[in-house]
XYZ file of C-alpha atoms in Angstrom:
673
model
C -9.774 42.010 0.189
C -7.775 43.903 -2.258
C -4.713 44.561 -0.092
C -4.902 41.041 0.210
C -4.994 39.947 -3.212
C -1.568 43.017 -4.329
C 0.147 42.459 -0.981
C 3.724 40.566 -2.024
C 3.669 38.429 0.712
C 4.412 34.831 -1.247
C 7.224 32.902 -1.276
C 6.907 29.985 -4.026
C 9.267 27.153 -3.678
C 8.669 25.596 -7.393
C 8.350 21.789 -6.635
C 7.334 20.635 -9.318
C 9.083 18.167 -12.037
C 12.990 18.917 -12.170
C 13.283 19.392 -8.576
C 13.817 17.228 -6.170
C 12.597 16.279 -2.470
C 15.793 17.593 -0.754
C 16.397 20.397 -1.970
C 12.703 22.002 -2.163
C 13.378 20.908 1.919
C 16.273 22.917 2.097
C 14.662 25.763 0.518
C 11.208 26.100 2.523
C 13.759 25.547 6.200
C 16.191 27.782 5.403
C 14.407 30.373 3.494
C 11.039 30.158 6.431
C 13.697 30.464 8.860
C 14.762 33.811 7.546
C 11.384 34.749 5.969
C 8.948 33.247 8.166
C 8.125 36.245 10.201
C 7.163 38.587 7.007
C 6.051 36.046 4.448
C 4.832 32.746 3.942
C 7.238 30.031 2.119
C 5.395 27.716 1.131
C 6.303 25.168 -2.033
C 4.463 25.631 -5.641
C 4.144 23.521 -8.400
C 4.361 24.472 -12.373
C 0.895 23.629 -12.952
C -0.147 26.385 -10.647
C 2.835 28.997 -12.241
C 1.287 28.743 -15.976
C -2.027 28.985 -14.810
C -3.020 30.486 -11.698
C -3.482 34.392 -10.917
C 0.088 33.644 -8.210
C 2.218 37.024 -9.406
C 0.064 39.650 -7.488
C 1.160 38.328 -4.361
C 4.529 36.660 -4.997
C 7.360 38.224 -3.120
C 10.054 35.931 -4.333
C 9.655 33.231 -6.597
C 12.751 30.452 -5.786
C 14.040 27.714 -8.172
C 15.842 25.202 -6.315
C 18.203 22.294 -7.350
C 17.691 19.500 -9.250
C 17.769 19.208 -13.369
C 16.337 22.009 -15.261
C 15.731 20.157 -18.138
C 12.786 18.769 -15.964
C 12.059 22.491 -15.536
C 12.417 23.411 -18.915
C 10.169 20.327 -19.643
C 7.619 22.170 -17.327
C 7.608 25.854 -17.918
C 9.178 26.840 -21.203
C 6.584 28.863 -23.388
C 3.776 30.127 -21.095
C 5.374 29.295 -17.824
C 8.299 30.832 -18.324
C 6.573 34.151 -20.298
C 4.819 34.643 -16.940
C 8.023 33.868 -14.569
C 10.056 36.989 -17.189
C 7.052 39.292 -16.800
C 7.135 38.807 -12.951
C 10.361 39.554 -12.399
C 10.287 42.587 -15.150
C 7.802 43.531 -13.415
C 9.273 44.371 -9.946
C 9.363 40.363 -8.838
C 12.603 39.020 -8.264
C 13.811 34.746 -8.731
C 16.213 33.139 -6.407
C 17.586 30.255 -8.615
C 20.156 28.097 -6.495
C 22.012 25.350 -8.567
C 20.082 23.726 -11.379
C 17.831 26.532 -10.619
C 20.378 29.161 -11.865
C 21.075 27.089 -14.575
C 18.238 27.711 -15.992
C 18.074 31.116 -15.337
C 20.888 31.342 -17.800
C 20.862 32.642 -21.376
C 22.588 29.311 -22.181
C 23.336 26.105 -20.130
C 26.455 23.956 -21.008
C 26.558 20.694 -18.515
C 29.302 18.417 -18.717
C 29.793 19.028 -22.422
C 30.780 15.504 -24.093
C 30.006 13.407 -21.488
C 27.267 11.454 -23.028
C 25.330 10.350 -20.015
C 25.362 13.715 -18.446
C 25.821 16.057 -21.171
C 22.829 19.189 -20.984
C 23.610 21.437 -23.085
C 21.389 24.488 -24.857
C 20.118 27.937 -24.665
C 17.304 29.090 -21.956
C 14.030 30.905 -22.315
C 14.626 33.027 -19.282
C 17.971 34.437 -19.621
C 18.137 36.774 -16.168
C 22.006 36.094 -16.867
C 23.021 37.433 -20.707
C 25.333 34.878 -20.293
C 26.483 31.212 -19.951
C 26.634 28.656 -16.632
C 28.797 26.679 -17.460
C 29.631 23.047 -15.347
C 30.652 20.719 -13.663
C 32.869 23.781 -11.742
C 34.533 20.684 -9.811
C 34.375 16.488 -11.159
C 32.587 13.979 -9.443
C 28.599 14.886 -9.797
C 26.124 12.489 -9.374
C 22.165 12.236 -9.404
C 20.857 11.600 -6.596
C 23.876 11.065 -4.361
C 26.206 13.060 -2.627
C 29.435 11.176 -3.861
C 30.656 14.607 -5.665
C 29.997 16.672 -2.904
C 32.070 19.150 -0.737
C 32.134 22.361 1.062
C 33.831 25.358 -1.839
C 35.054 28.178 -0.360
C 33.653 31.505 -1.930
C 35.338 35.026 -1.928
C 32.234 37.462 -1.119
C 32.381 40.900 -2.959
C 31.197 42.700 0.097
C 30.762 46.237 -2.067
C 27.690 44.422 -3.779
C 25.971 44.182 -0.910
C 25.409 46.834 0.969
C 22.744 45.926 3.851
C 23.689 43.124 6.930
C 26.789 41.264 8.005
C 28.769 39.600 4.783
C 31.530 37.627 5.644
C 34.640 38.197 3.095
C 34.895 34.226 2.982
C 33.080 31.329 3.666
C 32.531 27.860 2.449
C 29.271 26.044 1.347
C 27.672 23.343 -0.071
C 28.056 22.303 -3.341
C 27.323 19.819 -5.122
C 26.969 20.185 -9.674
C 26.876 23.640 -9.890
C 28.399 25.618 -12.690
C 30.335 28.859 -13.537
C 28.615 32.065 -14.851
C 31.263 32.702 -17.988
C 32.425 35.502 -18.204
C 30.594 37.579 -15.680
C 32.559 40.610 -15.538
C 31.776 41.332 -19.190
C 28.235 41.789 -18.593
C 28.548 44.323 -15.747
C 26.695 46.938 -18.013
C 23.671 44.607 -18.560
C 22.874 44.642 -14.527
C 24.947 41.255 -13.955
C 27.015 41.773 -10.124
C 28.997 39.584 -8.682
C 28.295 38.395 -5.226
C 30.736 35.507 -4.692
C 33.350 33.508 -6.917
C 35.460 30.424 -6.259
C 38.808 30.814 -4.971
C 39.781 26.951 -6.056
C 40.570 25.510 -9.518
C 37.908 25.032 -11.427
C 37.406 22.259 -14.052
C 35.849 23.988 -16.239
C 36.653 27.031 -18.434
C 34.922 30.211 -16.838
C 36.511 32.743 -18.974
C 37.041 36.236 -17.277
C 36.733 35.909 -13.212
C 35.197 33.118 -11.197
C 31.372 34.031 -10.520
C 29.644 30.907 -8.197
C 27.050 33.833 -7.793
C 25.684 37.022 -9.908
C 22.653 39.028 -8.761
C 20.961 40.234 -12.508
C 18.792 43.430 -12.615
C 16.403 42.283 -15.002
C 13.618 45.639 -15.903
C 12.498 46.514 -12.378
C 12.779 43.543 -11.181
C 15.918 41.117 -10.054
C 17.533 37.372 -9.389
C 20.492 35.844 -7.948
C 21.672 33.235 -8.977
C 23.959 30.279 -7.374
C 26.219 27.369 -8.370
C 26.423 26.399 -4.749
C 24.224 25.694 -2.281
C 24.072 28.769 0.325
C 20.652 27.643 1.221
C 22.044 23.986 2.205
C 22.355 23.774 6.237
C 24.483 21.600 7.991
C 22.175 19.973 10.346
C 19.607 18.455 7.581
C 22.451 16.749 5.681
C 22.754 12.872 5.857
C 26.267 12.167 7.772
C 25.450 8.719 6.973
C 24.846 9.587 2.939
C 27.011 7.654 0.533
C 30.483 9.902 0.044
C 33.385 8.766 2.264
C 34.436 12.230 2.748
C 30.643 13.206 3.211
C 30.823 13.504 6.825
C 34.118 15.866 6.591
C 31.940 18.422 4.487
C 29.168 18.581 7.536
C 31.610 19.855 9.522
C 33.112 22.411 7.194
C 29.740 23.341 6.885
C 28.606 23.522 10.021
C 31.718 25.833 10.779
C 30.677 27.929 8.522
C 27.038 28.188 9.443
C 26.624 31.927 10.430
C 28.342 33.226 7.673
C 26.835 31.312 4.920
C 23.389 32.300 7.191
C 24.492 35.962 7.022
C 25.389 35.943 3.417
C 21.911 34.131 2.532
C 20.154 37.169 4.047
C 22.730 39.410 2.731
C 21.256 38.091 -0.869
C 17.527 37.932 -0.163
C 18.144 41.863 1.083
C 19.783 42.805 -2.086
C 16.623 41.066 -3.588
C 15.029 44.000 -1.592
C 13.192 40.991 1.239
C 12.350 41.425 5.100
C 14.492 39.369 6.700
C 14.237 38.234 10.384
C 17.169 39.807 12.812
C 17.473 36.148 14.264
C 16.675 33.029 12.298
C 14.431 31.455 15.274
C 11.572 32.689 13.776
C 8.394 31.664 14.445
C 6.829 29.828 10.722
C 3.563 31.002 9.185
C 1.006 28.812 9.015
C 0.759 26.064 6.429
C -1.861 24.238 4.266
C -3.749 21.064 5.647
C -4.069 18.107 3.894
C -6.646 15.559 4.934
C -6.219 11.846 3.132
C -7.565 8.527 3.975
C -5.778 4.824 4.126
C -8.460 4.241 0.821
C -9.317 7.476 -0.845
C -13.469 6.638 -1.095
C -12.809 7.034 2.868
C -12.366 10.367 2.436
C -15.028 11.165 0.518
C -17.187 9.818 3.229
C -15.674 11.677 5.570
C -16.413 14.344 3.934
C -20.415 12.855 3.823
C -20.289 13.110 7.574
C -18.993 17.165 7.702
C -21.669 18.312 4.692
C -24.068 19.824 7.617
C -21.583 22.486 8.795
C -19.980 23.545 5.633
C -21.233 26.630 3.658
C -20.592 27.928 0.870
C -18.588 31.848 1.364
C -18.129 33.379 -2.237
C -17.650 29.929 -3.761
C -15.610 28.099 -1.424
C -16.687 25.714 0.616
C -16.230 26.751 4.362
C -16.419 25.762 8.051
C -16.549 28.408 10.321
C -16.263 26.341 13.877
C -15.952 27.232 17.662
C -12.163 27.935 17.629
C -11.089 28.510 13.714
C -12.154 28.972 10.304
C -11.116 26.204 7.701
C -11.147 26.421 4.047
C -11.823 23.262 1.968
C -9.880 23.133 -1.104
C -9.512 20.187 -3.900
C -5.428 19.321 -4.632
C -6.012 20.847 -8.426
C -6.775 24.500 -6.860
C -4.038 27.213 -6.086
C -5.330 30.595 -5.681
C -2.514 32.694 -3.960
C -4.758 35.757 -4.767
C -7.366 34.479 -3.031
C -9.362 35.375 0.709
C -7.998 31.824 1.855
C -4.482 32.560 1.861
C -4.484 33.978 4.726
C -3.819 30.797 6.085
C -0.115 31.076 4.670
C 0.155 35.001 5.409
C -2.537 36.572 5.873
C -2.670 40.388 6.300
C -3.476 40.104 10.078
C -0.765 37.421 10.844
C 2.044 40.078 8.946
C 0.651 42.761 10.693
C 0.638 40.875 14.337
C 4.198 39.489 13.521
C 5.723 42.999 12.326
C 6.218 44.284 15.962
C 7.459 42.211 19.095
C 5.494 43.574 21.778
C 2.148 42.253 19.421
C 1.778 38.399 19.590
C 0.489 36.018 16.205
C -3.618 35.305 16.868
C -3.253 32.144 15.400
C -6.900 31.729 15.521
C -7.871 34.118 13.517
C -6.240 33.058 10.397
C -7.733 30.805 8.316
C -7.130 27.407 7.519
C -6.703 25.299 4.597
C -7.362 21.970 4.208
C -6.622 20.270 1.191
C -9.089 17.431 0.360
C -7.549 13.689 -0.999
C -10.291 12.184 -1.940
C -8.403 10.933 -5.876
C -5.088 10.054 -4.091
C -2.301 10.621 -1.134
C -0.417 13.770 -1.334
C 2.464 13.580 -3.617
C 5.727 13.854 -1.623
C 7.141 17.245 -3.128
C 3.719 18.923 -1.786
C 4.530 17.610 1.592
C 8.358 17.323 1.720
C 8.594 16.747 4.884
C 6.237 13.579 5.451
C 5.794 11.071 3.020
C 1.797 9.831 2.605
C 2.754 6.457 0.594
C 4.885 6.280 3.439
C 2.790 6.351 6.685
C -0.317 4.482 5.302
C 2.010 1.401 3.995
C 3.666 0.976 7.256
C -0.060 1.073 9.019
C -0.518 -1.184 6.820
C 1.910 -3.493 7.731
C 1.728 -3.281 11.008
C -2.389 -4.139 11.111
C -0.965 -7.379 9.555
C 0.780 -8.370 12.276
C -1.719 -7.533 14.935
C -4.637 -10.087 16.200
C -6.910 -7.300 15.711
C -9.603 -7.146 13.116
C -11.223 -3.430 13.790
C -7.852 -1.047 13.128
C -9.820 2.417 12.862
C -6.860 4.409 14.982
C -4.861 6.176 12.032
C -7.122 5.053 9.429
C -8.107 9.187 8.524
C -5.091 11.679 8.513
C -5.019 15.514 8.894
C -1.414 16.866 8.206
C 0.376 20.248 8.537
C 3.938 21.080 7.850
C 3.413 23.802 10.067
C -0.016 24.351 12.389
C -1.300 25.827 15.588
C -1.944 22.777 17.720
C -3.469 19.057 16.770
C -4.455 19.173 20.127
C -6.441 22.864 19.017
C -7.500 21.840 15.888
C -9.933 18.994 16.945
C -10.628 19.580 20.812
C -11.389 22.992 20.082
C -13.578 22.817 17.237
C -16.701 20.943 18.888
C -18.876 20.793 15.674
C -16.465 19.536 13.208
C -15.247 16.801 16.674
C -18.642 15.415 16.823
C -19.022 14.894 13.187
C -14.876 13.009 13.033
C -14.808 8.986 13.336
C -13.165 7.265 16.033
C -9.929 6.987 15.248
C -9.267 10.492 13.093
C -5.643 11.386 13.830
C -3.807 15.215 12.927
C -0.206 15.031 12.875
C 2.335 18.266 11.691
C 5.977 18.948 11.155
C 6.301 21.875 13.379
C 3.614 22.983 16.132
C 3.053 26.653 17.087
C 0.881 25.887 20.609
C 0.250 29.197 21.772
C 2.083 31.593 24.046
C 4.808 31.311 25.973
C 6.250 34.145 28.414
C 5.827 37.925 27.474
C 5.131 37.867 24.325
C 7.175 34.468 23.134
C 5.174 32.145 21.134
C 6.262 28.873 21.944
C 7.384 26.166 18.475
C 7.891 22.126 18.522
C 10.735 22.094 16.579
C 10.842 19.643 13.192
C 11.813 16.439 14.387
C 9.036 15.671 16.801
C 6.744 13.503 16.557
C 3.637 15.431 17.210
C -0.122 14.110 16.883
C -3.613 13.818 18.109
C -6.198 11.381 17.817
C -10.292 11.435 18.720
C -11.380 8.681 21.045
C -15.200 7.633 21.267
C -15.246 5.776 24.404
C -19.019 4.785 25.256
C -20.014 5.851 28.131
C -21.468 2.702 29.203
C -18.195 1.203 28.821
C -17.568 2.944 32.085
C -18.242 0.468 35.052
C -15.516 -1.555 33.288
C -12.933 0.548 31.451
C -13.642 4.378 32.562
C -12.288 6.868 30.132
C -9.437 7.770 32.998
C -7.538 4.927 31.421
C -6.852 6.357 28.477
C -3.725 8.250 29.232
C -2.091 4.523 30.421
C -3.091 3.324 27.185
C -1.521 5.663 24.735
C 1.790 5.445 26.914
C 1.704 1.671 26.383
C 0.911 2.265 22.773
C 3.998 4.588 22.752
C 6.272 1.996 24.594
C 5.035 -0.736 22.891
C 5.413 1.330 19.202
C 8.666 1.978 19.641
C 9.852 -1.309 20.940
C 8.237 -2.739 17.911
C 8.975 -0.762 15.362
C 11.450 -3.127 13.761
C 13.590 -5.987 14.978
C 16.244 -4.759 17.261
C 14.452 -2.267 18.916
C 12.601 -3.564 21.814
C 15.353 -3.211 23.970
C 15.992 0.422 23.924
C 15.462 2.369 27.334
C 11.978 4.033 27.799
C 9.970 4.157 30.273
C 7.041 6.437 31.790
C 6.690 8.780 34.471
C 3.112 9.102 36.355
C 0.817 9.767 34.990
C 1.843 11.104 31.144
C 5.236 11.556 30.350
C 7.584 9.264 28.440
C 11.750 9.107 29.754
C 14.340 7.495 27.800
C 18.064 7.145 29.827
C 20.305 10.085 28.601
C 22.905 8.723 26.594
C 25.233 11.818 26.893
C 24.913 11.587 31.198
C 27.322 10.125 32.921
C 24.878 9.346 35.974
C 23.224 6.778 33.959
C 20.354 9.528 34.467
C 16.676 9.259 32.798
C 15.270 12.454 31.077
C 11.713 13.197 29.340
C 11.272 13.405 25.589
C 7.344 13.101 25.699
C 4.433 13.727 26.800
C 0.664 12.644 26.502
C -2.329 15.331 26.793
C -6.277 14.078 27.043
C -9.000 16.357 26.609
C -12.464 14.322 26.993
C -15.901 16.242 26.723
C -19.747 14.861 26.765
C -21.233 13.693 23.571
C -24.434 12.168 23.495
C -23.690 8.848 24.558
C -19.705 9.006 24.679
C -16.861 10.572 25.632
C -15.494 12.165 23.021
C -11.672 12.310 23.820
C -8.851 14.092 22.047
C -4.933 12.435 22.834
C -2.614 14.107 22.234
C 1.472 12.798 22.354
C 4.301 14.487 21.509
C 8.029 12.555 21.535
C 10.967 14.056 20.667
C 12.413 11.554 17.379
C 14.590 12.753 15.713
C 15.582 15.761 17.486
C 18.076 16.114 19.661
C 17.031 19.288 21.830
C 15.886 20.417 24.249
C 16.274 16.920 25.537
C 17.085 14.391 24.301
C 15.801 11.666 21.180
C 14.595 8.409 20.175
C 17.781 8.531 17.776
C 20.141 9.773 20.322
C 19.268 6.608 21.982
C 19.599 4.186 18.821
C 23.133 1.872 18.854
C 25.026 2.477 15.506
C 24.039 -0.629 13.581
C 20.167 0.346 13.640
C 18.258 2.593 11.237
C 16.927 5.949 12.783
C 13.593 6.283 13.313
C 10.932 8.137 10.643
C 8.170 10.052 12.074
C 5.833 8.262 9.144
C 6.647 4.464 10.481
C 6.716 5.460 14.009
C 3.393 7.391 14.047
C 1.686 4.289 12.143
C 3.542 1.988 14.887
C 2.430 3.603 17.968
C -1.094 3.976 16.023
C -1.033 0.764 15.332
C 0.109 -0.371 19.223
C -3.057 1.869 20.658
C -5.789 0.084 18.107
C -4.816 -3.435 19.380
C -4.893 -1.906 23.018
C -7.716 -0.231 23.092
C -9.693 -2.924 21.666
C -8.595 -5.409 24.577
C -9.593 -2.923 26.895
C -13.016 -1.849 25.866
C -13.756 -6.193 26.360
C -11.402 -6.655 29.772
C -10.783 -3.113 31.063
C -7.344 -2.448 32.462
C -6.965 -5.743 34.204
C -3.836 -7.923 35.759
C -2.313 -8.354 32.103
C -2.437 -4.700 31.317
C -1.133 -3.589 34.826
C 1.862 -5.732 34.395
C 2.360 -4.360 31.020
C 2.698 -0.836 32.444
C 4.689 -1.655 35.869
C 7.256 -3.208 33.339
C 7.633 -0.080 31.775
C 6.961 2.875 34.476
C 9.812 4.505 36.938
C 8.223 4.404 40.231
C 7.698 0.921 41.457
C 8.496 1.021 45.423
C 10.094 4.623 44.897
C 9.692 6.740 48.228
C 8.230 10.407 47.683
C 6.936 12.998 50.278
C 3.061 13.490 49.922
C 2.559 17.356 49.659
C -1.080 16.801 50.149
C -0.787 14.380 53.095
C 1.053 17.410 55.201
C 4.581 16.122 54.179
C 4.442 12.173 55.427
C 6.822 9.988 53.313
C 5.167 7.076 51.516
C 6.379 4.196 49.136
C 4.667 4.274 45.485
C 2.529 0.285 44.856
C 1.284 0.637 41.751
C -2.225 2.280 40.203
C -5.730 0.847 41.070
C -7.402 -0.735 38.580
C -10.781 0.705 39.019
C -9.682 4.562 38.393
C -6.251 4.496 37.824
C -5.313 6.265 41.230
C -2.003 5.905 42.368
C -1.626 4.072 45.333
C 0.843 5.152 48.125
C 0.999 3.157 51.658
C 2.302 5.809 54.333
C 5.560 5.184 55.771
C 6.470 6.038 59.450
C 9.485 5.403 62.116
C 12.512 3.876 59.499
C 10.650 4.009 56.487
C 8.136 0.882 57.938
C 4.831 0.911 56.763
C 1.671 2.680 58.588
C -0.837 0.424 57.258
C -2.139 3.951 55.991
C -2.480 3.528 51.883
C -3.068 6.564 50.043
C -4.843 6.982 46.560
C -4.292 10.120 44.663
C -5.856 11.701 41.627
C -3.829 11.885 37.715
C -5.850 15.294 37.668
C -4.880 16.963 40.840
C -1.179 16.214 41.755
C 2.084 15.589 39.908
C 4.773 13.583 40.466
C 8.571 15.211 40.225
C 9.956 12.093 40.276
C 13.530 13.484 40.782
C 12.534 15.119 44.398
C 10.337 12.531 44.953
C 7.657 14.445 45.830
C 4.276 14.322 44.721
C 2.705 17.811 45.122
C -0.405 19.503 44.161
C -1.097 21.095 40.785
């Protein structure tokens, strides 16, 4: 346990007062891609910086872009004292844009401009001089109007490790210049990159854009531009008439940008992944409900499996161990931080020949009983937007009982939402119907050899618990849950908003979602999603976990929902789409338990699927040809009529189970699994 407390394995990204959600998001994205196999990259608020024992386990403190006056209001005094002490004793600091201003001896921002002026001395003073801006004109808060791709000339002699470019372009929006940087060489300042273009302010000697500062036994890299901003995460539809051109330029410079960022991290002594597409560290989980009191009620159902260990509330289940936290808790030095960078995970990822056993890593659940998670706590998922949309969609349905989606467990990076629910049976048996887990990135398990498969950000990934009474079996068999889930996906997409009803979404039997590939010259369909249903017996119920993955904003590896949209429709958001699908599922499930999979359900299903009257080869039946005619209303079996000479029906009908056969749609082959 002691080694966990002293090993520097956390990279903390400040997400408190003054930071912007976008800057935090870009920092976490880029740093996790470069550092995740060795470090846990996680957000931290100002209260934690001031009060919690974070310094011993922190390898790097990152101050992102934003407004440094907010940083001052929160951290001046005790917060800055702790940051300074951390760096002087060997810690490392990386300040991007506002984080660079903030760590300079003096900030001079738009002096003389009454609307924008920020001028004053700063407490940290890692750079002993002044950071003066704007280096380039046009900056507008919360806008891309002043954004540009600035050219930077790299001082290669100051960056001894890594492949370093001579010149590259980087995103810039509001940064300054480090005035007279060459004059501070004898105080431990090194210029890492300089602006090559004419500046709007007096830079003194030199035009330093990025500097390294030796601070006691530690060091700091301070930047004016944003080398952490990747073109892939910038919005081409943002305001600023020239912004699409800026994005294209940054995209063209992506490799040298990443190489330079890696070299800066190595300058700070961090171990950087050789390739940026590393498996990310697991994140904390956040438990919330549509009403805060509902979360307290949910905890009451779990009390008999919660034990106290060393003052912490723990659930030890079949597959995972969970530690429950309050939102105010942030003990980075504790055993619980095995979640985001444990000894086991760090050791496992140190060798390419070893696979991370994520089951051994303790998972933290932050329990939100008083209010929903703030956007800065979960920068990739907006809980307020999700629950607001859930209420909106529910108001449009006739169904009165909406349990599905009422409770939500979210993690930015998880093993698998299905695994978290389905493999932890003590937890599963106590979870209410409709409990849903979702994630931004999902590390699903082992691939070929030592590979680990990662579901990328941009996919909508979630799993939902359904308690289906065994007494419903004669009328509404549990096997139809996969068909209801498929219908809910299609309906959720097409009722997302006005104008989305004609999107080309289809179902492939029994559990895949297909879309017309907009890049295909042959008008072919490609898979964009899938459904996995696992069911257990529990008392008098089937306890089912329905897992769904749907390419929504990510264009690879196939295509995505956003790629299907005409220009006049707004892109899908994961929060709103999840709310739409879950509300559709609630309405469909309510009707199903009342009437079964009747003719109206069959018509809905056939309207969406790819197979009616398709001629296939039945591998399990000796290779005979057959024509698909539908599914049975009692057990959901696939119905195919055998064909003989000149594809005429022979009169023989074959019924096939979905759990023992798979459908190779493009080969026209139904084969054994």
